[in-house]
PDB file of C-alpha atoms in Angstrom:
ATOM      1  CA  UNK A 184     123.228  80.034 109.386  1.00 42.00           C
ATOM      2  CA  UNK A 185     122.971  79.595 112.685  1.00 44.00           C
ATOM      3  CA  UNK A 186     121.427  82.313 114.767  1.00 48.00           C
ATOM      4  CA  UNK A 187     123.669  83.667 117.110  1.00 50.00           C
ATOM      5  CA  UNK A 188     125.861  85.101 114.304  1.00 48.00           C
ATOM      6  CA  UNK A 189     123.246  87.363 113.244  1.00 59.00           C
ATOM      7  CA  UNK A 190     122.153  88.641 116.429  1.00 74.00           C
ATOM      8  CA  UNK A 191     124.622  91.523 116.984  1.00 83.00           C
ATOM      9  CA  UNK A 192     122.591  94.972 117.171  1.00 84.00           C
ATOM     10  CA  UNK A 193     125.255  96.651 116.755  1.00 86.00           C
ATOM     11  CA  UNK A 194     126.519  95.817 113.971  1.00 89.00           C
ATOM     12  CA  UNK A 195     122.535  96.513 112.920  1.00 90.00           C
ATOM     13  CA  UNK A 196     123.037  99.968 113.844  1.00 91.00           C
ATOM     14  CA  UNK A 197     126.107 100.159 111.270  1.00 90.00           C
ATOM     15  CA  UNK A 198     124.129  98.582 108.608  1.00 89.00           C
ATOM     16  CA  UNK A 199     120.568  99.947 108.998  1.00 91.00           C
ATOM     17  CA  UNK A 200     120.379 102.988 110.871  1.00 91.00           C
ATOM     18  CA  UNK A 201     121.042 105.221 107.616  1.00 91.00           C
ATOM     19  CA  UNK A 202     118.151 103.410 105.965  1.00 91.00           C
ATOM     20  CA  UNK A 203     115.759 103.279 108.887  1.00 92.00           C
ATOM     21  CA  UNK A 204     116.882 107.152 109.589  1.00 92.00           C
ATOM     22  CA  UNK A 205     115.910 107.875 106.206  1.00 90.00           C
ATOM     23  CA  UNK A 206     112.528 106.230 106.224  1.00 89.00           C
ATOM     24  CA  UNK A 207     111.514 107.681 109.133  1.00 91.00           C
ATOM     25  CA  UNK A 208     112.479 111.488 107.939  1.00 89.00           C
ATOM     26  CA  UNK A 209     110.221 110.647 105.265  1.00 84.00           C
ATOM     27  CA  UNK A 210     107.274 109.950 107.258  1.00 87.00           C
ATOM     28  CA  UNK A 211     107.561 112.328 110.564  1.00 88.00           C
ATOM     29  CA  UNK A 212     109.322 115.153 108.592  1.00 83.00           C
ATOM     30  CA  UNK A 213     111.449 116.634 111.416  1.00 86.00           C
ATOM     31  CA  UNK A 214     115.354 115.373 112.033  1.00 90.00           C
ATOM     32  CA  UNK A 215     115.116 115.399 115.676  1.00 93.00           C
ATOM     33  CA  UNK A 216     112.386 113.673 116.127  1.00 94.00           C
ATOM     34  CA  UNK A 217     113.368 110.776 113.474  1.00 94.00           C
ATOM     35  CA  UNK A 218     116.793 110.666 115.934  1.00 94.00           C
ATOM     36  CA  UNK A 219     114.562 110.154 118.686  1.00 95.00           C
ATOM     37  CA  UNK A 220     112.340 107.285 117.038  1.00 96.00           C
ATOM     38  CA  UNK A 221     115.262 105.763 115.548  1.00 95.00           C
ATOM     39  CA  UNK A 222     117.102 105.272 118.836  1.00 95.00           C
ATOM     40  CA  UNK A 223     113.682 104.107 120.473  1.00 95.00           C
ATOM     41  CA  UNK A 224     113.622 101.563 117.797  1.00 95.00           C
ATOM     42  CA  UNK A 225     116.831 100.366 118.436  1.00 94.00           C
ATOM     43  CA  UNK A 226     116.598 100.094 122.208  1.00 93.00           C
ATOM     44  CA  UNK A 227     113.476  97.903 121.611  1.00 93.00           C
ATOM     45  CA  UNK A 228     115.072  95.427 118.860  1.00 91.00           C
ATOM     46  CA  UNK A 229     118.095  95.052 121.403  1.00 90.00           C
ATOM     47  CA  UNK A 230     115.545  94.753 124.306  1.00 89.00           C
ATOM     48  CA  UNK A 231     112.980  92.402 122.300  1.00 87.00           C
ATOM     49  CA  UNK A 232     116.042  90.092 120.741  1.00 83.00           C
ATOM     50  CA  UNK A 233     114.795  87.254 121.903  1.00 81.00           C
ATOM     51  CA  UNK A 234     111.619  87.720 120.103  1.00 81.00           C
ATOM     52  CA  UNK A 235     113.572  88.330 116.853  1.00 82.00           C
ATOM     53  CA  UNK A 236     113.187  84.602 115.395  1.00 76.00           C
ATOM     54  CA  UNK A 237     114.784  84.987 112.413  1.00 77.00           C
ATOM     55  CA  UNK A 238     111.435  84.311 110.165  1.00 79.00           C
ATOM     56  CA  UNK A 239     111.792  87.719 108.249  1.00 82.00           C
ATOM     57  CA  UNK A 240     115.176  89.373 107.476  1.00 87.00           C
ATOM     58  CA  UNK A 241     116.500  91.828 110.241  1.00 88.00           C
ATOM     59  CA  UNK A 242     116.024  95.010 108.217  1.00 89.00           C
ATOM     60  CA  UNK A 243     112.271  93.752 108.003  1.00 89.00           C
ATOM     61  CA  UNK A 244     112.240  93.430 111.619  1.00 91.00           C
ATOM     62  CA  UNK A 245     113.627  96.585 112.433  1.00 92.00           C
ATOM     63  CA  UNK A 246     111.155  98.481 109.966  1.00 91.00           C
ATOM     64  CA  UNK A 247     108.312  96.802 111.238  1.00 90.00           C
ATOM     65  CA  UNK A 248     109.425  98.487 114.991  1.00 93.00           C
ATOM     66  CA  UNK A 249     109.837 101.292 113.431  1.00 94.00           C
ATOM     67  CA  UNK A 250     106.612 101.780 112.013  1.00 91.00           C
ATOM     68  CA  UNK A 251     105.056 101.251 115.405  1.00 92.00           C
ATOM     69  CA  UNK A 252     107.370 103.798 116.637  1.00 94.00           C
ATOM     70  CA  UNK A 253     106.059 106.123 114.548  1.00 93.00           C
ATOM     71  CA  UNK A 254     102.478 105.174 114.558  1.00 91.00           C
ATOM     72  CA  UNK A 255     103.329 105.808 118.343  1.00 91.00           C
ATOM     73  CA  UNK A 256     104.690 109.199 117.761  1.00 92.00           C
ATOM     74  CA  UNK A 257     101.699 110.425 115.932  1.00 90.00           C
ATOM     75  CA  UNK A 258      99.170 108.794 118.551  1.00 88.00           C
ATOM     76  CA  UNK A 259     100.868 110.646 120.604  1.00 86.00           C
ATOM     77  CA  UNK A 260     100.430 114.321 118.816  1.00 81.00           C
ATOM     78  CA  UNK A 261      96.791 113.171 118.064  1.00 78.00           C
ATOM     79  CA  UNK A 262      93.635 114.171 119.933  1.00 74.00           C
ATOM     80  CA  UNK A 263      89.803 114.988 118.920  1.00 73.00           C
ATOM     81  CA  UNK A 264      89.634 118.284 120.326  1.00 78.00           C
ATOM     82  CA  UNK A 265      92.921 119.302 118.075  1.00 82.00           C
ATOM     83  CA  UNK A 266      90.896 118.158 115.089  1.00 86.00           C
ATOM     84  CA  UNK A 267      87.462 120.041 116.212  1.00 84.00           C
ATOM     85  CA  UNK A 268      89.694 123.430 116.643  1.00 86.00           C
ATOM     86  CA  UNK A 269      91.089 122.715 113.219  1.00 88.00           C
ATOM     87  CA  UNK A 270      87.981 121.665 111.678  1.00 87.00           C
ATOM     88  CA  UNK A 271      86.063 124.823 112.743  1.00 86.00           C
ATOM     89  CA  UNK A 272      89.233 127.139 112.127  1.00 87.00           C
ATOM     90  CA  UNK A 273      89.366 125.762 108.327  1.00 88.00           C
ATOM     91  CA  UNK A 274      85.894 124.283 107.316  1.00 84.00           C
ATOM     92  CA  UNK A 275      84.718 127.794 105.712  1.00 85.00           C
ATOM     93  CA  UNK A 276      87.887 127.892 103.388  1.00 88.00           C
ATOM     94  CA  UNK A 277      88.266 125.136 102.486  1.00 88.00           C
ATOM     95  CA  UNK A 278      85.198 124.363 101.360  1.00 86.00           C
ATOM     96  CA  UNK A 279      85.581 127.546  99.559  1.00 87.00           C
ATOM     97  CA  UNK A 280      88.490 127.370  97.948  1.00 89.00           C
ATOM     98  CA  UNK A 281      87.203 123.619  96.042  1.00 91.00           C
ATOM     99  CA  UNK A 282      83.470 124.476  95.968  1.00 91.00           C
ATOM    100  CA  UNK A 283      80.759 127.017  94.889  1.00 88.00           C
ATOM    101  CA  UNK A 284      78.585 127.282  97.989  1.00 81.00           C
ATOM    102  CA  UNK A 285      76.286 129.343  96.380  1.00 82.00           C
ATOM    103  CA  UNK A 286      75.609 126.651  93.545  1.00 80.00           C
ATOM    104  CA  UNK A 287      75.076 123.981  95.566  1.00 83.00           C
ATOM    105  CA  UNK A 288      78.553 122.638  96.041  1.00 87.00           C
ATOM    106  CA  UNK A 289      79.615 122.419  92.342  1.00 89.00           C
ATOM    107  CA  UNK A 290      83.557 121.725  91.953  1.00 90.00           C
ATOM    108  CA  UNK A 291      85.083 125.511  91.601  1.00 85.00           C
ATOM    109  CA  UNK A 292      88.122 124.823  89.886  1.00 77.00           C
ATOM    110  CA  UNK A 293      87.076 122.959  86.891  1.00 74.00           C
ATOM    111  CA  UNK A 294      88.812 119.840  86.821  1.00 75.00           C
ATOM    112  CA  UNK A 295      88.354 118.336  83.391  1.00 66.00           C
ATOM    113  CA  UNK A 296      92.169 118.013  82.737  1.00 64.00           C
ATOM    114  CA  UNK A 297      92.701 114.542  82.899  1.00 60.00           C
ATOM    115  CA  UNK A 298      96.523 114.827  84.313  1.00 58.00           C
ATOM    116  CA  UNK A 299      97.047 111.842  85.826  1.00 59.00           C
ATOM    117  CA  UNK A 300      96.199 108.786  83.293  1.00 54.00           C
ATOM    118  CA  UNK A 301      94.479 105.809  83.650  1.00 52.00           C
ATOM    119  CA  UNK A 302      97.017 103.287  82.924  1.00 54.00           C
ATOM    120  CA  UNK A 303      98.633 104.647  85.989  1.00 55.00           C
ATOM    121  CA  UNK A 304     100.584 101.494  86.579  1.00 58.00           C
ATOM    122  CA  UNK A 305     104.513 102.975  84.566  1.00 60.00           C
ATOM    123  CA  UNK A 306     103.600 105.936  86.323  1.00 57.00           C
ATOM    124  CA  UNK A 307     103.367 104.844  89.539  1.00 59.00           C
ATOM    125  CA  UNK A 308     107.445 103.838  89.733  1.00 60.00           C
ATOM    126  CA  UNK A 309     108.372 107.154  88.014  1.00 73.00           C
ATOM    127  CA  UNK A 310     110.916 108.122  90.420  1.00 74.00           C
ATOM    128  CA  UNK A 311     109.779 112.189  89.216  1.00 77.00           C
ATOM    129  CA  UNK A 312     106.255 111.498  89.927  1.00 80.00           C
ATOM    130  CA  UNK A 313     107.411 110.374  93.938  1.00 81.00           C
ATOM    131  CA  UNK A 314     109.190 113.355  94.107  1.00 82.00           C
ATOM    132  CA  UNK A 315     106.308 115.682  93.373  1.00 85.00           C
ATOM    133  CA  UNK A 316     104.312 113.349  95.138  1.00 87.00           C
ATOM    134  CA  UNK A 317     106.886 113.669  98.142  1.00 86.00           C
ATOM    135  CA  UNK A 318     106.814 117.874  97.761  1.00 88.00           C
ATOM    136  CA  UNK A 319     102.799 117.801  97.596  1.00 90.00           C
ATOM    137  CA  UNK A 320     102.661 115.816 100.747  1.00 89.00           C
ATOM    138  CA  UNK A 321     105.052 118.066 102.444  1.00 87.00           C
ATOM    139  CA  UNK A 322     102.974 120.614 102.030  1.00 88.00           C
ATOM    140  CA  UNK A 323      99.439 119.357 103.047  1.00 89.00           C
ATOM    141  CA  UNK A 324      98.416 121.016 106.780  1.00 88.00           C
ATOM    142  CA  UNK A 325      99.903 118.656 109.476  1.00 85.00           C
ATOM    143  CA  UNK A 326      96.678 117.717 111.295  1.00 87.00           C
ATOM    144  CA  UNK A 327      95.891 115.604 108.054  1.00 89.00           C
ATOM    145  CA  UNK A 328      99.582 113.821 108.513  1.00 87.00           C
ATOM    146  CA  UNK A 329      98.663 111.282 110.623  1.00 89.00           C
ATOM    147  CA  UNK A 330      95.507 109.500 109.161  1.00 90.00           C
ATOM    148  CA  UNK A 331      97.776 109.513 106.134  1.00 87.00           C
ATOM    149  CA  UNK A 332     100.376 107.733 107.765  1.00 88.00           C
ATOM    150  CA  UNK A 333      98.227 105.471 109.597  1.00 90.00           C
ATOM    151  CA  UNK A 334      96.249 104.349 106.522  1.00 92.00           C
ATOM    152  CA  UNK A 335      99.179 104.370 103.722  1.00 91.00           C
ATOM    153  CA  UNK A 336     102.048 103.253 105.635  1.00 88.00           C
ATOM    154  CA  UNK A 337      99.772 100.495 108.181  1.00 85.00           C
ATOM    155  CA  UNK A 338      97.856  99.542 105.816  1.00 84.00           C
ATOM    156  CA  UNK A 339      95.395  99.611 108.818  1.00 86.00           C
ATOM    157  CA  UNK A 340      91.555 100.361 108.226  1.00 88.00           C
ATOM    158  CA  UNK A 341      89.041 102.931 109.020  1.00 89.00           C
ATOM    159  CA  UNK A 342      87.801 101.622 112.141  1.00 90.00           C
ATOM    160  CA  UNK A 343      91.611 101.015 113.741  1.00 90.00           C
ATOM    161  CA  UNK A 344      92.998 104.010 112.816  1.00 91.00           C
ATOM    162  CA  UNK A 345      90.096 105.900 114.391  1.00 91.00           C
ATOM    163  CA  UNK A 346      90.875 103.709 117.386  1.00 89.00           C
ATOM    164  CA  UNK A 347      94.447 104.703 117.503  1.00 87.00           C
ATOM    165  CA  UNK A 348      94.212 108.165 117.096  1.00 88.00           C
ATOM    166  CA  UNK A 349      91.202 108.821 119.242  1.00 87.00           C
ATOM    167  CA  UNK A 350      88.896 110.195 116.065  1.00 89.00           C
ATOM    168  CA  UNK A 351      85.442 110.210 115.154  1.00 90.00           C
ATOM    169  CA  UNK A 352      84.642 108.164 112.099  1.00 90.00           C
ATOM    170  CA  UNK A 353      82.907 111.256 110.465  1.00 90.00           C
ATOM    171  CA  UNK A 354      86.072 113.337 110.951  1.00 90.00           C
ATOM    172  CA  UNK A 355      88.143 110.905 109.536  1.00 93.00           C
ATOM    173  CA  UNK A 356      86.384 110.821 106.871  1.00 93.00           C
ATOM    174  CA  UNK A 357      86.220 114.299 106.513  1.00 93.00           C
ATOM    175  CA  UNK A 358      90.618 114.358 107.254  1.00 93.00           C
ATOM    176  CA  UNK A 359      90.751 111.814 104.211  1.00 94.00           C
ATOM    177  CA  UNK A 360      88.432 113.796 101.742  1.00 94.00           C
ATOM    178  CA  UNK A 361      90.451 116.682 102.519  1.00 94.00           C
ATOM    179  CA  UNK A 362      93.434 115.329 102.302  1.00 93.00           C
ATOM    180  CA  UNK A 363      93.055 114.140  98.954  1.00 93.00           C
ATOM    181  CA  UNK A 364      91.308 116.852  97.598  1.00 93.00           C
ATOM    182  CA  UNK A 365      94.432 119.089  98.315  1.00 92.00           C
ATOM    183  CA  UNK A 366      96.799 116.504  97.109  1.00 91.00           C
ATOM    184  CA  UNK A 367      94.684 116.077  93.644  1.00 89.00           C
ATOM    185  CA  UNK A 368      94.893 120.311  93.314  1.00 89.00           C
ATOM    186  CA  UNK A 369      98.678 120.067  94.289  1.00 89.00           C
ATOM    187  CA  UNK A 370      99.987 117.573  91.721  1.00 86.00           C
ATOM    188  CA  UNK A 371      97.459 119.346  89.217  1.00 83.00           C
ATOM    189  CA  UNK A 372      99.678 122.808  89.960  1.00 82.00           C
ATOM    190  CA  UNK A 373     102.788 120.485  89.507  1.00 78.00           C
ATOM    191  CA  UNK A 374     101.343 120.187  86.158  1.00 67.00           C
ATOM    192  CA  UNK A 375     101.970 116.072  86.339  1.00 62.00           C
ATOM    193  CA  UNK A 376     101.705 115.371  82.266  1.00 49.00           C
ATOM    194  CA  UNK A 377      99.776 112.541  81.253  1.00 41.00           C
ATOM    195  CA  UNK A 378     101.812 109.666  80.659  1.00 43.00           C
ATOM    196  CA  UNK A 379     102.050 108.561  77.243  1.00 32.00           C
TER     197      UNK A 379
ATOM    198  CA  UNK B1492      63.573 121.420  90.287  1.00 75.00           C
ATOM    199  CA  UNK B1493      65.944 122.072  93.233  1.00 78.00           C
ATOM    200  CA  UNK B1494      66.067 118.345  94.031  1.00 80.00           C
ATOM    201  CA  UNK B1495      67.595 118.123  90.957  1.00 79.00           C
ATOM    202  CA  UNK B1496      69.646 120.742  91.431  1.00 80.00           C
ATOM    203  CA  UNK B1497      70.984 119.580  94.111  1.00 79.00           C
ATOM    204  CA  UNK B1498      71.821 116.271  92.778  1.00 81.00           C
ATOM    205  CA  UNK B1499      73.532 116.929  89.585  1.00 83.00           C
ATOM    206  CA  UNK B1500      75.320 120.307  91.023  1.00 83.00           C
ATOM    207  CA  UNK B1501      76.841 118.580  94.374  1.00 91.00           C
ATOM    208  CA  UNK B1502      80.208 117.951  93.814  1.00 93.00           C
ATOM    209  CA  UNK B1503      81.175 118.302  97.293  1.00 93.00           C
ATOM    210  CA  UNK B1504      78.919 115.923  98.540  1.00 94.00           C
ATOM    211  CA  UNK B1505      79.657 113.170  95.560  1.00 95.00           C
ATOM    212  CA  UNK B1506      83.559 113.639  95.968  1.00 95.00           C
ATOM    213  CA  UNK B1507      82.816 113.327  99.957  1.00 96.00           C
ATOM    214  CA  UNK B1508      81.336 110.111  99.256  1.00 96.00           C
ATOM    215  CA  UNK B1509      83.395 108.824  96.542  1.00 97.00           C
ATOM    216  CA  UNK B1510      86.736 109.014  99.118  1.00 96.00           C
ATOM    217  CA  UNK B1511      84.144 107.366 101.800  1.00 95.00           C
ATOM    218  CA  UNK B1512      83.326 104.625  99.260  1.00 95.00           C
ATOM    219  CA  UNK B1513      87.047 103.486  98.827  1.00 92.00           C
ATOM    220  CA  UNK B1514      86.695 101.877 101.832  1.00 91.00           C
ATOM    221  CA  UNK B1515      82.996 101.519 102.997  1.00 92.00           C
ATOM    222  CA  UNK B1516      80.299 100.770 101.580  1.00 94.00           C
ATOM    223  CA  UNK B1517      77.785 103.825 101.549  1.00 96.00           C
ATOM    224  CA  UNK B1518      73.750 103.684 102.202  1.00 96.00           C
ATOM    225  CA  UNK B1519      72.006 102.653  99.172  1.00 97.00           C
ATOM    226  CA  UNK B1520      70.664 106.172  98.841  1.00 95.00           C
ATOM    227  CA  UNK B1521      73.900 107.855  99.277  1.00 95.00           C
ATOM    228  CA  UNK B1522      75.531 105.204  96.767  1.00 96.00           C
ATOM    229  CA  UNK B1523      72.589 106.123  94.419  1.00 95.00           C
ATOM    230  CA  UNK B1524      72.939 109.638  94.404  1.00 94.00           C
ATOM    231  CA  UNK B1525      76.651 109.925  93.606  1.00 96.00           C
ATOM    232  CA  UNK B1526      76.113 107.283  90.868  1.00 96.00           C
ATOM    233  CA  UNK B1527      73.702 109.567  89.290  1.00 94.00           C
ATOM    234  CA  UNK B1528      75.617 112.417  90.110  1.00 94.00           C
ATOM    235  CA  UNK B1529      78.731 110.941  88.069  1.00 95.00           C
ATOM    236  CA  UNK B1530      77.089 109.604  85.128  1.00 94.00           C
ATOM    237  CA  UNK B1531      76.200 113.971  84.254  1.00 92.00           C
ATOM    238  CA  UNK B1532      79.369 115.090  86.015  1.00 92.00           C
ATOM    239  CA  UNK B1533      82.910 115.148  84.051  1.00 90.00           C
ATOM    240  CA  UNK B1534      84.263 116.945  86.780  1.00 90.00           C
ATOM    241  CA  UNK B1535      83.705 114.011  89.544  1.00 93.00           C
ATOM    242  CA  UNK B1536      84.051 111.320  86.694  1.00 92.00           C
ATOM    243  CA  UNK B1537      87.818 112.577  86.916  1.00 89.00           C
ATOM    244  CA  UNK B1538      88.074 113.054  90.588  1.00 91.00           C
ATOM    245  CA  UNK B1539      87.271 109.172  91.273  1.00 92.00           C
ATOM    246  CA  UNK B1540      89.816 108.075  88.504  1.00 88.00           C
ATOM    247  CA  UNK B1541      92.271 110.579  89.865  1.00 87.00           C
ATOM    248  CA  UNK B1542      91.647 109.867  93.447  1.00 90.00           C
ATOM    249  CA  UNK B1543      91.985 106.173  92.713  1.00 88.00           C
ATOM    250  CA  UNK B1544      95.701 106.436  90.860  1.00 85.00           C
ATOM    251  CA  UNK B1545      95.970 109.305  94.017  1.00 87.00           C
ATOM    252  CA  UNK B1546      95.730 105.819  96.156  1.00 89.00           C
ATOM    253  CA  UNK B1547      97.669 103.468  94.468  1.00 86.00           C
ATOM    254  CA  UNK B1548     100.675 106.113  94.359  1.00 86.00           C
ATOM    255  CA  UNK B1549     100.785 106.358  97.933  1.00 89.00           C
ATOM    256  CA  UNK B1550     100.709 103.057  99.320  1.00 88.00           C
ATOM    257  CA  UNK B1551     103.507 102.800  97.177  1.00 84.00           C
ATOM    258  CA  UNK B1552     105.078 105.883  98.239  1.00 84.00           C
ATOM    259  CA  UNK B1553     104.935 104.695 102.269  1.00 82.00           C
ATOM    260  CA  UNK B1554     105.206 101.342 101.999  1.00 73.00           C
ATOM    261  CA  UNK B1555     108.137 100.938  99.720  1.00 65.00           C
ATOM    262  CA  UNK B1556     111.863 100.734 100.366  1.00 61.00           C
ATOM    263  CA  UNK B1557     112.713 103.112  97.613  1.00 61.00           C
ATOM    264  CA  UNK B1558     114.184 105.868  99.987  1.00 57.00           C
ATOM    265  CA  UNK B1559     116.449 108.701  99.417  1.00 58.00           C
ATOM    266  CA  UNK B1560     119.362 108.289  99.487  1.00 62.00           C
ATOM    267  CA  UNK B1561     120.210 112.026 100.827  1.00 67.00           C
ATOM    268  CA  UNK B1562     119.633 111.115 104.378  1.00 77.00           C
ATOM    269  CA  UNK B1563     122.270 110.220 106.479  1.00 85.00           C
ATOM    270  CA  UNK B1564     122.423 108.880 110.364  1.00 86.00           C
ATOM    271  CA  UNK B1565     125.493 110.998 111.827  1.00 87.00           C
ATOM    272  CA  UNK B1566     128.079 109.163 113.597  1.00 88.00           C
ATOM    273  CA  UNK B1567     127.012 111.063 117.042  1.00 88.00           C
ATOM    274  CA  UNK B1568     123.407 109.475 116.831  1.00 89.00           C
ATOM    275  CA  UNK B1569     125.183 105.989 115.673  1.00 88.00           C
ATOM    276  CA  UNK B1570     127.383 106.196 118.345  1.00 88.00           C
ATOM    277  CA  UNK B1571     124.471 107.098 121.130  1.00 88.00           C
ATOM    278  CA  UNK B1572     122.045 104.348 119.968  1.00 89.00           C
ATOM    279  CA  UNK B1573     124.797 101.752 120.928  1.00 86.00           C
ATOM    280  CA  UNK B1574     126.064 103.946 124.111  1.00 87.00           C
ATOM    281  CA  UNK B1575     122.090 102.989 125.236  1.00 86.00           C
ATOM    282  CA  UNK B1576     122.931  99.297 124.168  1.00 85.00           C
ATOM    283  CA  UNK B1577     125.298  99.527 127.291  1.00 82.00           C
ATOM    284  CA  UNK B1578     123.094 100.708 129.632  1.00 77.00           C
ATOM    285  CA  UNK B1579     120.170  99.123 128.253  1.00 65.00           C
TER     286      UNK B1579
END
């Protein structure tokens, strides 16, 4: 095919937008902002045409600005004294809703109940398991959003993401442990069955 | 006796350092200690297995094309994204 016939943005915008709309309502969790990215991704693929080279398919293209976009978006919202107010606003209850402080830090919710099996791999394309998945992460406190994003959706490692967001390395690690620990006790609620 | 304590009732600290561990390697005595910790501890056994599918699930979950299809772009947002074409 030659390339010319491809390069018409907007007919892109007909095609893609509803997908790229819907992947980024996903990730930032707000319609108006998603409208905002979305157009800002856009404006950059019809800015940065000449770059497109027609290597990977457009919607790949357009997806890959779009992750930037939002990677941008929560660089933005990011900052280390945001994360030291929320640390030493939450560190008491969290740690005491998980842990027995007065036992040495023993788990407080026993969590024998092996809920989530080991031969994870049928599990992991149940489409009911992304929706509680989906409704867990909704729920998680926002200042833990972003390291999620940047790690899961990136794929980038510790040391960039700390980079990118302007965190310490012992506060990311402390955003991830957190993070997880809440998501764990949420699907555990959701009372995710073994799969079998 | 409260070294041992310590050590076999710090789930906390293990879990801390099992997340960490995912990614980085820990200190040799860090890396020892939750090793030991696990081997007596059901409770973190299942954390690190859980944590691990917890992992797998969501690169999937953000990487992956498999959106909903309940979103829509309206027409007025379609419409302004290639208004900004024109000025652009």
């Amino acid at each position: 095919m030659e390339k010319n016939d491809c390069l018409n943005p907007e007919q892109w915008v007909e095609e893609f937008s509803d997908f790229l709309f819907a992947f980024a309502v996903k990730r930032v969790n707000c319609r108006e902002d998603a409208e905002d990215i979305i157009q800002e991704t856009f404006l950059s693929a019809y800015k940065g045409l000449k770059q497109f080279e027609g290597k990977a398919s457009v919607k790949t293209w357009l997806t890959s600005i779009l992750k930037n976009k939002i990677i941008d978006y929560y660089r933005h919202k990011s900052n280390s004294k945001g994360y030291d107010d929320y640390f030493s606003e939450t560190e008491e209850s969290f740690g005491n809703a998980f842990f027995n402080e007065n036992n040495y830090g023993r788990w407080k919710p026993k969590i024998h109940k092996n809920y989530i099996s080991e031969n994870a791999d049928q599990r992991i394309l149940n489409k009911e398991f992304h929706e509680i998945l989906e409704y867990c992460l909704q729920k998680l406190p926002p200042k833990l959003k972003p390291v999620f994003i940047a790690k899961y959706m990136m794929d980038d490692d510790a040391k960039k993401i700390c980079k990118e967001l302007n965190i310490t390395s012992s506060n990311y690690w402390v955003l991830l442990f957190r993070s997880k620990t809440l998501l764990r006790s949420c699907l555990e609620k959701k009372e995710i069955k073994p799969y079998v | 006796m409260k070294f041992f304590n310590r050590l076999l009732n710090n789930c906390e600290e293990t879990s801390f350092n099992i997340v960490k561990s995912e990614e980085t390697p820990l200190s040799f005595s860090a890396w020892l200690k939750m090793k030991i910790h696990i081997l007596f501890c059901k409770c973190c056994q299942n954390f690190k297995k859980q944590t691990k599918v917890i992992d797998e699930a969501l690169y999937k979950h953000f990487d992956s094309e498999m959106n909903s299809d309940a979103e829509h772009a309206s027409q007025e947002l379609k419409d302004k994204i290639k208004e900004s074409f024109k000025k652009g």
